Coordinates of C-alpha atoms and ligand atoms in Angstrom, one line a residue:
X21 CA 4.3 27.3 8.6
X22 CA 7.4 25.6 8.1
X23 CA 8.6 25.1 11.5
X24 CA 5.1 23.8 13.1
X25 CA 5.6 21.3 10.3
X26 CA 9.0 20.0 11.4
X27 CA 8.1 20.3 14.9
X28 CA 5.3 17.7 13.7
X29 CA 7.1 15.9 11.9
X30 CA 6.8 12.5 13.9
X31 CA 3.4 12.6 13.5
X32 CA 2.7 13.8 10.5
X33 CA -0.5 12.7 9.5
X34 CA -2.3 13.3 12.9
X35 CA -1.1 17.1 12.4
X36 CA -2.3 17.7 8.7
X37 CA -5.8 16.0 9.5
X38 CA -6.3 18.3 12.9
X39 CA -5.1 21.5 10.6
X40 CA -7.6 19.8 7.8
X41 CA -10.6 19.8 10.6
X42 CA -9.7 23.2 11.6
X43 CA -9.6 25.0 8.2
X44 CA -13.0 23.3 6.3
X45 CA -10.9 20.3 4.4
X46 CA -8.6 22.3 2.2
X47 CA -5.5 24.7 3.7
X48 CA -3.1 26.8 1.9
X49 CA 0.9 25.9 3.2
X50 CA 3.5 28.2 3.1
X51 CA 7.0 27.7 3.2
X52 CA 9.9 30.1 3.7
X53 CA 9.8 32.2 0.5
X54 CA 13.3 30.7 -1.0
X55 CA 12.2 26.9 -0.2
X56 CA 9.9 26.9 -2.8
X57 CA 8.0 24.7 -0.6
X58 CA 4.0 26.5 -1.1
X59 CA 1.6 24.1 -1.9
X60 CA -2.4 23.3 -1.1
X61 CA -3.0 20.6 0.9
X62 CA -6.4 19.0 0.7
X63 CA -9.0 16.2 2.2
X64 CA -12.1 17.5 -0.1
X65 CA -14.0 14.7 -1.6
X66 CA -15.4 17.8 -4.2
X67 CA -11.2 18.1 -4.7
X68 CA -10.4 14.7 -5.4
X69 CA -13.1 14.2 -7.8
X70 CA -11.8 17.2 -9.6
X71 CA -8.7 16.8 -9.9
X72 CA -8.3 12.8 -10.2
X73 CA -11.4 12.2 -12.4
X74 CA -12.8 15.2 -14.1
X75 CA -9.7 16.8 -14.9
X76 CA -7.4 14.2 -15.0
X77 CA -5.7 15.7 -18.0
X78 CA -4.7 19.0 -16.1
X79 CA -3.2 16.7 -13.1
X80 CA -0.4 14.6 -14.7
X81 CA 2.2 13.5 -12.2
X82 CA 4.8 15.9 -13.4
X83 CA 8.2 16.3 -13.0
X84 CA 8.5 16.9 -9.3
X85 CA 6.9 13.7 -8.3
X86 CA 9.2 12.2 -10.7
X87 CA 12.3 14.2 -8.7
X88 CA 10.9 13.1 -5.2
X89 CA 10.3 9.3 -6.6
X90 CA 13.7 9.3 -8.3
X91 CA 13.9 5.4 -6.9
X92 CA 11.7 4.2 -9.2
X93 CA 12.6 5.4 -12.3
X94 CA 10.8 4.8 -15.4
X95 CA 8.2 2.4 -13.7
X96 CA 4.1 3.1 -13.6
X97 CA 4.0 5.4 -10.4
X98 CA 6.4 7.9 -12.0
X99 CA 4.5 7.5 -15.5
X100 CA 2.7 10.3 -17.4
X101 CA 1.2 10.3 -20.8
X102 CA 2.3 7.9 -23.2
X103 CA 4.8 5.8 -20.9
X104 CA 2.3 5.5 -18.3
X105 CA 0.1 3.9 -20.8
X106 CA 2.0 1.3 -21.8
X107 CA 2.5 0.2 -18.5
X108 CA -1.2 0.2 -17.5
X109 CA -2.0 -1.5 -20.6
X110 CA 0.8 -4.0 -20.3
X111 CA 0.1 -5.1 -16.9
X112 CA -3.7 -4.7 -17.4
X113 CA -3.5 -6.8 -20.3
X114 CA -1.8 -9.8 -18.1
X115 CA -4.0 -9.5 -14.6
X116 CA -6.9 -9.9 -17.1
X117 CA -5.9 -13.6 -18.6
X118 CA -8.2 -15.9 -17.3
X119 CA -5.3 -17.9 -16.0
X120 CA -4.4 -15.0 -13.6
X121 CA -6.4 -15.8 -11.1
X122 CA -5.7 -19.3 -10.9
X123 CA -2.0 -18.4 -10.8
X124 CA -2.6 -16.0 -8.2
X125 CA -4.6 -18.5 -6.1
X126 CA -1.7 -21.0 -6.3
X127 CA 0.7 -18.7 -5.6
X128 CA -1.0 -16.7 -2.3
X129 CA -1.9 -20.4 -1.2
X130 CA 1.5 -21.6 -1.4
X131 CA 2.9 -19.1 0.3
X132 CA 0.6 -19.4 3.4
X133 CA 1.1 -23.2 3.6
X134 CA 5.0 -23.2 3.2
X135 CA 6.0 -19.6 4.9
X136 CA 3.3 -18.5 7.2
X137 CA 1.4 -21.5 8.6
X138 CA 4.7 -22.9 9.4
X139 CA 6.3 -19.6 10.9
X140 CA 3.6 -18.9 13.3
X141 CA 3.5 -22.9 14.4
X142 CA 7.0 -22.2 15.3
X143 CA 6.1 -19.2 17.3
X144 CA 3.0 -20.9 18.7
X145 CA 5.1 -24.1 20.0
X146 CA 7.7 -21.9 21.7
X147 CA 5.4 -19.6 23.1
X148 CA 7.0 -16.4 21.9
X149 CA 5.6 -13.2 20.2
X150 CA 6.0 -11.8 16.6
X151 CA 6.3 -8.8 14.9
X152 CA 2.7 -9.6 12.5
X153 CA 3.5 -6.7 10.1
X154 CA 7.5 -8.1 9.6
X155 CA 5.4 -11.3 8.7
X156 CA 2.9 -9.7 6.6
X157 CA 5.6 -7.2 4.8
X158 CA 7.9 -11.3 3.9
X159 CA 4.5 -12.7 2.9
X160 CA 3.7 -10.2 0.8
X161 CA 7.0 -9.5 -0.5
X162 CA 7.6 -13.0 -1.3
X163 CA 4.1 -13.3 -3.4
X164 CA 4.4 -10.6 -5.2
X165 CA 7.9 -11.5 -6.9
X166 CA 6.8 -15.4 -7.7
X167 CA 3.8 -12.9 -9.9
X168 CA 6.5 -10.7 -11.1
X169 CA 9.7 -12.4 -11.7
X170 CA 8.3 -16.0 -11.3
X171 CA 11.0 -15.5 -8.1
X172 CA 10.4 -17.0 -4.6
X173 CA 12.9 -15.1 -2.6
X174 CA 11.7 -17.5 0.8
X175 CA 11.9 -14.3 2.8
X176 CA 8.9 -16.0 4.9
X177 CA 11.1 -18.8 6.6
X178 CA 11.1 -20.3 10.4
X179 CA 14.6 -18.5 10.6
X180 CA 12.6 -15.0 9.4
X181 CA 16.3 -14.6 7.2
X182 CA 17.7 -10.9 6.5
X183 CA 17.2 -9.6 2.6
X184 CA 18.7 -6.6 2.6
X185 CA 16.2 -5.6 -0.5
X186 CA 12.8 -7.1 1.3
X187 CA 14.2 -4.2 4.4
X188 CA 15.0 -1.8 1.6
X189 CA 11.2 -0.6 0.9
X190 CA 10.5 -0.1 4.5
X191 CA 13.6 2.2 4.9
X192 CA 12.8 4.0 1.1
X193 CA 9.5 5.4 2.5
X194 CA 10.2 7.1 5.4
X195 CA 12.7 9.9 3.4
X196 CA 10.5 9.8 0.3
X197 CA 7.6 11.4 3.1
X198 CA 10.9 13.8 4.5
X199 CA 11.6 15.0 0.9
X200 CA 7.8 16.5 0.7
X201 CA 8.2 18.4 3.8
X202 CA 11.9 19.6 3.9
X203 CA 13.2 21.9 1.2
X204 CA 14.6 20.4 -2.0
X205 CA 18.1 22.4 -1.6
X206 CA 18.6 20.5 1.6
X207 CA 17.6 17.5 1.2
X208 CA 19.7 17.4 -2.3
X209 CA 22.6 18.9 0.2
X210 CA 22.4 15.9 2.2
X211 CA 21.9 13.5 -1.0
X212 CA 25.2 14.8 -2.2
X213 CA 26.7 14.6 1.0
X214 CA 25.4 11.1 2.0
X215 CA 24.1 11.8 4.9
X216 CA 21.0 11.3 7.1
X217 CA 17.8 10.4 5.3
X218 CA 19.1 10.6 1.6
X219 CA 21.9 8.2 2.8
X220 CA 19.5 5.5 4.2
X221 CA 17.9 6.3 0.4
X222 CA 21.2 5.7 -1.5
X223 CA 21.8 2.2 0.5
X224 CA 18.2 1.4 -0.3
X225 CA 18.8 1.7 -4.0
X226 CA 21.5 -0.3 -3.9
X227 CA 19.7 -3.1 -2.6
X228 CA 16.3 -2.7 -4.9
X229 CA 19.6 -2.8 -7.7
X230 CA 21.5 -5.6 -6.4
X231 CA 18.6 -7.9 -6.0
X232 CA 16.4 -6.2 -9.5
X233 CA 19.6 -6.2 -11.8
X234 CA 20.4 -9.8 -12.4
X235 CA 16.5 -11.2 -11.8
X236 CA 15.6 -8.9 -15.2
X237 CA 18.7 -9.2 -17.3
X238 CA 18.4 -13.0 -17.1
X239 CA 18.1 -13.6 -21.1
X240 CA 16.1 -16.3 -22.4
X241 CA 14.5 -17.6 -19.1
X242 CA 11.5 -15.7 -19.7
X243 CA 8.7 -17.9 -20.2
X244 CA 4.8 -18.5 -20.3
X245 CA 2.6 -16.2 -21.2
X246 CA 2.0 -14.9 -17.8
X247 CA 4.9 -13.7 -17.6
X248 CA 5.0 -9.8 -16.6
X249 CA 9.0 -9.7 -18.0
X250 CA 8.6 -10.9 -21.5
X251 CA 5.0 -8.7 -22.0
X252 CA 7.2 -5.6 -21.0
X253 CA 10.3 -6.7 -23.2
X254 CA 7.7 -6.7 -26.3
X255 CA 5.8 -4.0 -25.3
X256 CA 9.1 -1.5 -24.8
X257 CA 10.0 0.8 -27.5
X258 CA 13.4 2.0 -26.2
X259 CA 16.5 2.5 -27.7
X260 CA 19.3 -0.4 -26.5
X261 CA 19.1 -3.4 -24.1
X262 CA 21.2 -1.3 -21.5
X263 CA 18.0 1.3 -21.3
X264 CA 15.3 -2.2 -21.5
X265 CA 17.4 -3.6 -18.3
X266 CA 16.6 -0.4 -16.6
X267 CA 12.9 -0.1 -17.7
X268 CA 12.6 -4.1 -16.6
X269 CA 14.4 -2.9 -13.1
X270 CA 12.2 0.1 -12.7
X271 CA 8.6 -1.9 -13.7
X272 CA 9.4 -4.6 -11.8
X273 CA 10.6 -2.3 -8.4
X274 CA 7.3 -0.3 -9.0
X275 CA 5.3 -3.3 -9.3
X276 CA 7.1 -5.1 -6.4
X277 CA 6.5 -1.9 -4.1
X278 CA 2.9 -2.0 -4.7
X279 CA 1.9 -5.2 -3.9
X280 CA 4.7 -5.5 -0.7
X281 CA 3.6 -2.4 1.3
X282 CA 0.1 -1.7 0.7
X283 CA -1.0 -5.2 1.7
X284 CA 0.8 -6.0 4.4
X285 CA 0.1 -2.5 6.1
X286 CA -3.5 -3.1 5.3
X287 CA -3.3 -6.5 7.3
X288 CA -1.4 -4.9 10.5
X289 CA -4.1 -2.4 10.7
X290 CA -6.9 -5.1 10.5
X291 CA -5.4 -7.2 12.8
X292 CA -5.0 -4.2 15.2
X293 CA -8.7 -3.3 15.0
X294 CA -9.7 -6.7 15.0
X295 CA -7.7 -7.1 18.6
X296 CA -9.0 -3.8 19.9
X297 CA -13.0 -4.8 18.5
X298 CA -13.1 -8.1 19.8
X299 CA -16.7 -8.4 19.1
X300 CA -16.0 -8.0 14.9
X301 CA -14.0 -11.0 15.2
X302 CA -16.6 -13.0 16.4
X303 CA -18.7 -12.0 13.8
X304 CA -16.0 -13.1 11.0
X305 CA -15.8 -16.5 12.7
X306 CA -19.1 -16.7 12.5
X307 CA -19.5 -15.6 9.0
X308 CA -16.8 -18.3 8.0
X309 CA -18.3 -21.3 9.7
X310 CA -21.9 -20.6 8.5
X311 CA -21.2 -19.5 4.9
X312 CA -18.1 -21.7 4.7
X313 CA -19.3 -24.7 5.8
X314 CA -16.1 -25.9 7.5
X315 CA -15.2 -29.0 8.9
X316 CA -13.9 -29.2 12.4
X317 CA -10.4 -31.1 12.8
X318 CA -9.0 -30.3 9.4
X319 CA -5.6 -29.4 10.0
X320 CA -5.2 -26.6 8.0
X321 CA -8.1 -25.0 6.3
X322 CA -7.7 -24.0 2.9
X323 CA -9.8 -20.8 1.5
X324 CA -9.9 -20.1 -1.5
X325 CA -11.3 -17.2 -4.0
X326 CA -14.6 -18.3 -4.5
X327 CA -14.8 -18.7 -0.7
X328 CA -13.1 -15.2 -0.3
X329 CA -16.1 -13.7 -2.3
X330 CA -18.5 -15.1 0.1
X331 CA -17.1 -13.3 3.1
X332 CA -19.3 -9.9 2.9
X333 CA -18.0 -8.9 6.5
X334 CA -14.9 -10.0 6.5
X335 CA -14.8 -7.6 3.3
X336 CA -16.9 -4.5 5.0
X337 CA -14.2 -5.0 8.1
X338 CA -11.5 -4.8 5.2
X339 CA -12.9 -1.6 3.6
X340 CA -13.2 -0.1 7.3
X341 CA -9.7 -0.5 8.1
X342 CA -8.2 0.8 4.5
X343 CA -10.7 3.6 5.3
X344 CA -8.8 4.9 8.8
X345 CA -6.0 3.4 7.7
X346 CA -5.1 3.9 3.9
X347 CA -1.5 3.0 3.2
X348 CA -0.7 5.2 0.7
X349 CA -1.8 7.9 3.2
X350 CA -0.9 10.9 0.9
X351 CA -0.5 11.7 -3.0
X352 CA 0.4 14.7 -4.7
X353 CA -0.1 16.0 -7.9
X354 CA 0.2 20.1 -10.0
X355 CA -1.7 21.2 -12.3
X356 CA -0.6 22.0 -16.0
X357 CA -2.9 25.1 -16.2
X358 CA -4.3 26.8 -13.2
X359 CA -7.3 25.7 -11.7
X360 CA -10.3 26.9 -9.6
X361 CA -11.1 24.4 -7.5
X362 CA -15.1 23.0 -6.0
X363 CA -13.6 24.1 -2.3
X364 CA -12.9 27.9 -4.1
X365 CA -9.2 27.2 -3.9
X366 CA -7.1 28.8 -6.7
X367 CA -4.6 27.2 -8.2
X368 CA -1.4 28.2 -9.5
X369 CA -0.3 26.4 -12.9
X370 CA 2.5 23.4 -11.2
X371 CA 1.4 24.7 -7.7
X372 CA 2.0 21.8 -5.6
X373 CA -1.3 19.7 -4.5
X374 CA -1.0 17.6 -1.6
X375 CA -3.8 14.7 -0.9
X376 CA -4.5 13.3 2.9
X377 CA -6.3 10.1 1.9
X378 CA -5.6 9.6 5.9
X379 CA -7.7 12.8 6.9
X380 CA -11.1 11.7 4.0
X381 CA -11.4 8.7 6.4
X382 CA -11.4 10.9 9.6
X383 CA -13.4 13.6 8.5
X384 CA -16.7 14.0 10.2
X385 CA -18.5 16.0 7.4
X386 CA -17.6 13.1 4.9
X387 CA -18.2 9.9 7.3
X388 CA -20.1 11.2 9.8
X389 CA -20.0 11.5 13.8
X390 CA -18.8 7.9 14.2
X391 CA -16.1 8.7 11.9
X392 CA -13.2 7.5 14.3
X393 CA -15.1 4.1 15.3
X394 CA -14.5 0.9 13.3
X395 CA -17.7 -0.3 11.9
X396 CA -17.3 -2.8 9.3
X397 CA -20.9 -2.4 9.2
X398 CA -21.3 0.9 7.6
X399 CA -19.9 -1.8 4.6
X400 CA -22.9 -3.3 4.3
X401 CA -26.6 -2.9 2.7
X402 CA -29.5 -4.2 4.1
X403 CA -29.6 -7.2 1.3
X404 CA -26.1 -8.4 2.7
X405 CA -24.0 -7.1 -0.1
X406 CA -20.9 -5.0 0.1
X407 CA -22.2 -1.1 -0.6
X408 CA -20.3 0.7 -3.2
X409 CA -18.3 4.1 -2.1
X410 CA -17.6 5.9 -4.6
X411 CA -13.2 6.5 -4.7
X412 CA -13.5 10.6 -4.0
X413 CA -14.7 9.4 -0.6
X414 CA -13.0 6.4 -0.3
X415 CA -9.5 7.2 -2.4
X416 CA -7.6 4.0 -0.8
X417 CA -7.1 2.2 -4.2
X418 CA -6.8 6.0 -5.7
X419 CA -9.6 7.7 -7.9
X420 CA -9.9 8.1 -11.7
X421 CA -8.1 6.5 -14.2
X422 CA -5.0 6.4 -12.0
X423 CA -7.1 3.7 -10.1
X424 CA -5.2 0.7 -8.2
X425 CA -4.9 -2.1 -10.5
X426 CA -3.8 -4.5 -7.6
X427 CA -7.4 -3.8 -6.2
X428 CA -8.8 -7.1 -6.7
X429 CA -5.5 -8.8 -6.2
X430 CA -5.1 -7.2 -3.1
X431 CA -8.8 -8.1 -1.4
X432 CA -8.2 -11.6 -2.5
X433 CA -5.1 -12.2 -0.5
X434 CA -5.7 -10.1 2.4
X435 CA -9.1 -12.4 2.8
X436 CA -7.4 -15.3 2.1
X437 CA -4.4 -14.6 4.8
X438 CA -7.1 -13.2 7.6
X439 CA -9.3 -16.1 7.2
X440 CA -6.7 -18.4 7.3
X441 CA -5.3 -16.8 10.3
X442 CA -8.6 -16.4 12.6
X443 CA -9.7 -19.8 11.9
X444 CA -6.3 -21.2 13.3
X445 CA -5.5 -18.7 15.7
X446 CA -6.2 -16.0 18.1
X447 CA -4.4 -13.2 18.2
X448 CA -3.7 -11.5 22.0
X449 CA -1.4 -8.2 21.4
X450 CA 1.6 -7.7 23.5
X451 CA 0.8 -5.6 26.6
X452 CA 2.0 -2.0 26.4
X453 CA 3.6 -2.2 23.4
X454 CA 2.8 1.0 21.4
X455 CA 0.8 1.0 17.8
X456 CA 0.7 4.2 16.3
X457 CA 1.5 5.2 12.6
X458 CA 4.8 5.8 11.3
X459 CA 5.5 8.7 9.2
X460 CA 6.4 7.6 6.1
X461 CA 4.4 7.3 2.5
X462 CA 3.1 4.2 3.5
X463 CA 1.4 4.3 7.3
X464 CA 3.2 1.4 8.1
X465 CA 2.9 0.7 12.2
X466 CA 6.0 3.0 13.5
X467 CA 6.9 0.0 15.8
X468 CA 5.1 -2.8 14.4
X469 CA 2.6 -5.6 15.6
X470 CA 3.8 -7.5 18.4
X471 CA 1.1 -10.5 19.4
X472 CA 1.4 -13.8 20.8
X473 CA -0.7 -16.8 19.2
X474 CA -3.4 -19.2 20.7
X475 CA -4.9 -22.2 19.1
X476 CA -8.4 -22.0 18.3
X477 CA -10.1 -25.0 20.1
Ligands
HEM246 C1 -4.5 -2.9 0.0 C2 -3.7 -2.9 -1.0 C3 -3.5 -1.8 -2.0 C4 -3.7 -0.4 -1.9 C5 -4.4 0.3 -0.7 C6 -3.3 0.2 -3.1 C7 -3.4 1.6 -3.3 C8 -3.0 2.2 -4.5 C9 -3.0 3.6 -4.7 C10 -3.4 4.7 -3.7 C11 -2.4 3.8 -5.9 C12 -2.2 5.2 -6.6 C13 -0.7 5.5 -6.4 C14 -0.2 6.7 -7.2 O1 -0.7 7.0 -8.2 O2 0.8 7.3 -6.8 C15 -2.2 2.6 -6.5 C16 -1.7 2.4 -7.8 C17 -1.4 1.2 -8.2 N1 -1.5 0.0 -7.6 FE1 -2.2 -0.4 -5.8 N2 -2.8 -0.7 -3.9 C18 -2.9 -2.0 -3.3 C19 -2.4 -3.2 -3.8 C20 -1.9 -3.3 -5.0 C21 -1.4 -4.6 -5.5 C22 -1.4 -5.9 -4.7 C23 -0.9 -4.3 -6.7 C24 -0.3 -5.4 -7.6 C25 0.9 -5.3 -8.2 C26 -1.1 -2.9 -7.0 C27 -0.7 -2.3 -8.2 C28 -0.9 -1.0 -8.5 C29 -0.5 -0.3 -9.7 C30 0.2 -1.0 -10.9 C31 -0.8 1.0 -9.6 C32 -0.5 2.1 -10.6 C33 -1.7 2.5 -11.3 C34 -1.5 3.7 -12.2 O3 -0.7 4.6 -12.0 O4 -2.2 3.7 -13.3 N3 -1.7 -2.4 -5.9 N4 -2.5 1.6 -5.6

C-alpha cells in the first residue's frame, strides 16, 4: 500500500479519510515487508475511547513516537509514565493559580493592542493584503513565550521581522508527518546525510536551540511564582545542570509548540469558514452587540474573558471549525500488550496505531449527513448553552487523561482575537488564491490566508 501512499502524499489527510469511508472507520496498512512500516490506522469513536481512555495504561506513547519526535526531547508530548507526570502536574499546578487567568488576560490583550491592531491598521491604511495565518502563527508565538519564558520576542511588528525560530515550527511539522509515512531506514539515510526533509529538520533544531538555550540557562532571573521555569527547576529530579538546561529547553519547546500552532491554525480555519459562511458572521456580530453591550465610536474595543464566556456562538462556530479542521490532525500510539479492539481489529503488542482526528469530523456515521457543512449550530442546545461532545467524537483537545491542558487557554484567546477582529474589520479573501490543507502534523493552510481588510462602519 506503500506507493498509493506516496503518490498521496500531498494530500494526505483527504486520502486516509476517503480510504477511512471506504473500509467502515478502521483499515489495516501494509508496508513493504522490510520497512517495518504495518500499522492500523483508525477514525472509530468505539477506538479512541478504548485506547485513549479505558485502556490508557496499554497505550503509552512508546519509544517510536519518542524516535519520530526526537525534536522535542524530554518535554510533555514525548512523556510516558513518571516523566510525563511531572510535567502535567507541574504545569497543571501553575494554569490553576488564580492569578493565571488574569496574567493570561493581560498578556493576550497586550499583544492584540501592541502587535495585531497596529499590524492590520498598517495593512488597512495601505490597502494591501496579508497572510492572516503568518499573523496568527507571530501572535500566538509571541503570547505564548511572555507565559512561558516571561519573553516577548515582538515577532508581531508593522515590519512582520524574520525569527528564524518563530519559522522553525512551521518547517519541523511538515517532515515529522514524512517520517510516519516513509520508512525509518530512509528517512535516517537522509538524516545522516543532511539532505531533503531531515535537513530542513536539523536547521530547525538549531533554531528552537539557538533561541531556547540562553532564554532557560539564564540563572537567577527566574521570578514570581507564575513562573513555568522556576516550577520545573524545583520540580526536576535530574542528575547535573547540563541535563536541567536540556529538560528547561525541551519543556519549554513543547510548551511553546503547543500553544504557537494549534491556535493560530484554529484561527485561519475560522476565518476561512467565516469568509466562505457569510451568514455565521452576521450572527457573531450580532451576538457581540446584543450580549456585549458595545458602544459605537470606541476606538478599539476591548474583550475580555468574562465577555469571551458570553459568546455561546461565537464558541459553537469555534468547536465547528476545530471539528473539520483539528490541528493536530493525527496521533499515534502501540500498545504494550496486544489488544482486541470495539471495531474487531487485532492488535499486535507495539503494532503501530495511527489516529485521523481529521477523518472523526468528516465521517458521516459519527456527525451525520451534513457532516461536511459548517454549522456552528449543531454547538448549541435549545436553552442557549454550548452542548457537551464527548472527546472520542470530538478528539481536537485529545481524549483521556492525555487531554489538552491549553484547552481553556486556547478558547479564551482565539475568542478574544476573533471578536476583536470582526468588530473592527471585515475580512474579503484574496480572489483565486488557493486554501487547502498542508500536509504536515499540524493542518496548517498549505499556502496560507491571504485577505484584504475593511473598516466596519
Ligand atoms: C486550539 C488549540 C489547541 C488544540 C486543538 C490542542 C490540541 C491538543 C492535542 C490534540 C493534544 C494531544 C497531543 C499529544 O498527546 O500528542 C494536546 C496536548 C497538550 N496541549 Fe494542547 N491544544 C491547543 C492549545 C494548547 C495551548 C494554548 C496550550 C498551552 C500551552 C496547550 C498545551 C497542551 C499540553 C501541555 C499538552 C500535553 C498534554 C499531555 O500530554 O498530558 N494546548 N493539545
Amino acid at each position: 500500500m506503500l506507493p498509493g501512499a506516496l503518490l498521496n502524499l500531498h494530500r494526505l489527510h483527504e486520502y486516509g479519510t476517503q480510504v477511512l469511508i471506504e473500509s467502515g472507520g478502521t483499515f489495516e496498512f501494509k508496508g513493504p515487508w522490510f520497512c517495518n512500516l504495518d500499522m492500523l490506522v483508525t477514525c472509530d469513536p468505539a477506538n479512541i475511547h478504548h485506547i485513549f481512555s479505558k485502556n490508557f495504561s496499554n497505550y503509552p506513547k512508546g519509544p517510536e513516537f519518542r524516535k519520530i519526535f526526537e525534536i522535542l526531547g524530554d518535554g510533555i508530548f514525548n512523556a510516558d509514565y513518571e516523566l510525563w507526570e511531572l510535567h502535567r502536574k507541574t504545569t497543571l499546578s501553575l494554569m490553576s493559580r488564580p492569578k493565571f487567568y488574569s496574567f493570561l488576560e493581560k498578556t493576550i490583550w497586550d499583544k492584540i493592542e501592541t502587535g495585531l491592531l497596529p499590524v492590520l491598521e498598517n495593512v488597512y491604511e495601505k490597502q494591501i493584503d496579508v497572510d492572516l495565518q503568518d499573523i496568527f502563527q507571530r501572535l500566538s508565538f509571541d503570547s505564548i513565550c511572555v507565559l512561558v519564558l516571561e519573553y516577548d520576542p515582538k515577532s508581531l511588528s508593522i515590519d512582520l521581522p524574520y525569527v528564524p525560530c518563530e519559522k522553525a515550527f512551521s518547517v519541523a511539522i511538515e517532515p515529522l508527518l514524512h517520517r510516519h509515512i516513509i520508512p525509518e531506514t530512509i528517512w535516517k539515510v537522509q538524516k545522516w546525510l543532511k539532505i531533503g526533509n531531515e535537513k530542513k529538520l536539523i536547521e530547525a533544531g538549531k533554531a528552537f536551540d539557538e533561541f531556547f538555550y540562553p532564554r532557560v540557562s539564564l540563572e537567577g532571573e527566574q521570578d514570581g511564582d507564575l513562573n513555568l521555569l522556576k516550577a520545573f527547576t524545583k520540580a526536576y529530579k535530574g542528575s547535573s545542570r547540563e541535563r536541567l538546561v536540556d529538560f528547561l529547553r525541551d519543556t519549554s519547546l513543547s510548551l511553546v509548540f503547543a500553544g504557537r500552532d494549534t491556535t493560530s491554525t484554529s484561527l485561519t480555519w475560522f476565518f476561512w469558514l467565516i469568509a466562505i459562511n457569510p451568514l455565521a458572521e452576521i450572527k457573531i456580530l450580532e451576538e457581540i452587540e446584543s450580549k456585549l453591550h458595545v458602544k459605537k465610536g470606541d476606538k478599539w474595543r476591548f474583550f475580555n474573558i468574562e465577555e469571551s464566556h458570553k459568546l455561546v456562538y461565537l464558541h459553537g462556530a469555534l468547536c465547528e471549525t476545530l471539528r473539520l479542521f483539528p490541528p493536530v490532525a493525527l496521533e499515534h500510539k502501540a500498545p504494550i500488550r496486544s489488544d482486541i479492539l470495539p471495531s474487531g481489529h487485532y492488535l499486535h503488542e507495539n503494532k503501530k496505531v495511527i489516529f485521523s482526528f481529521y477523518s472523526v469530523g468528516r465521517m458521516e456515521t459519527v456527525w451525520g449527513k451534513d457532516c461536511l457543512e459548517f454549522k456552528p449550530e449543531r454547538w448549541i442546545t435549545e436553552r442557549g448553552r454550548i452542548k457537551h461532545e464527548p472527546s472520542y467524537k470530538f478528539p481536537a483537545f485529545n481524549a483521556g487523561p492525555r487531554t489538552c491542558l491549553g484547552k481553556e487557554m486556547a478558547f479564551i484567546q482565539m475568542k478574544m482575537v476573533a471578536a476583536t477582529i470582526l468588530y473592527h474589520y471585515k475580512i474579503q479573501r484574496v480572489e483565486g488564491h488557493p486554501v487547502s490543507p498542508r500536509d504536515s502534523i499540524i493542518l496548517q493552510a498549505k499556502h496560507g490566508l491571504r485577505v484584504r481588510l475593511s473598516k466596519r462602519t
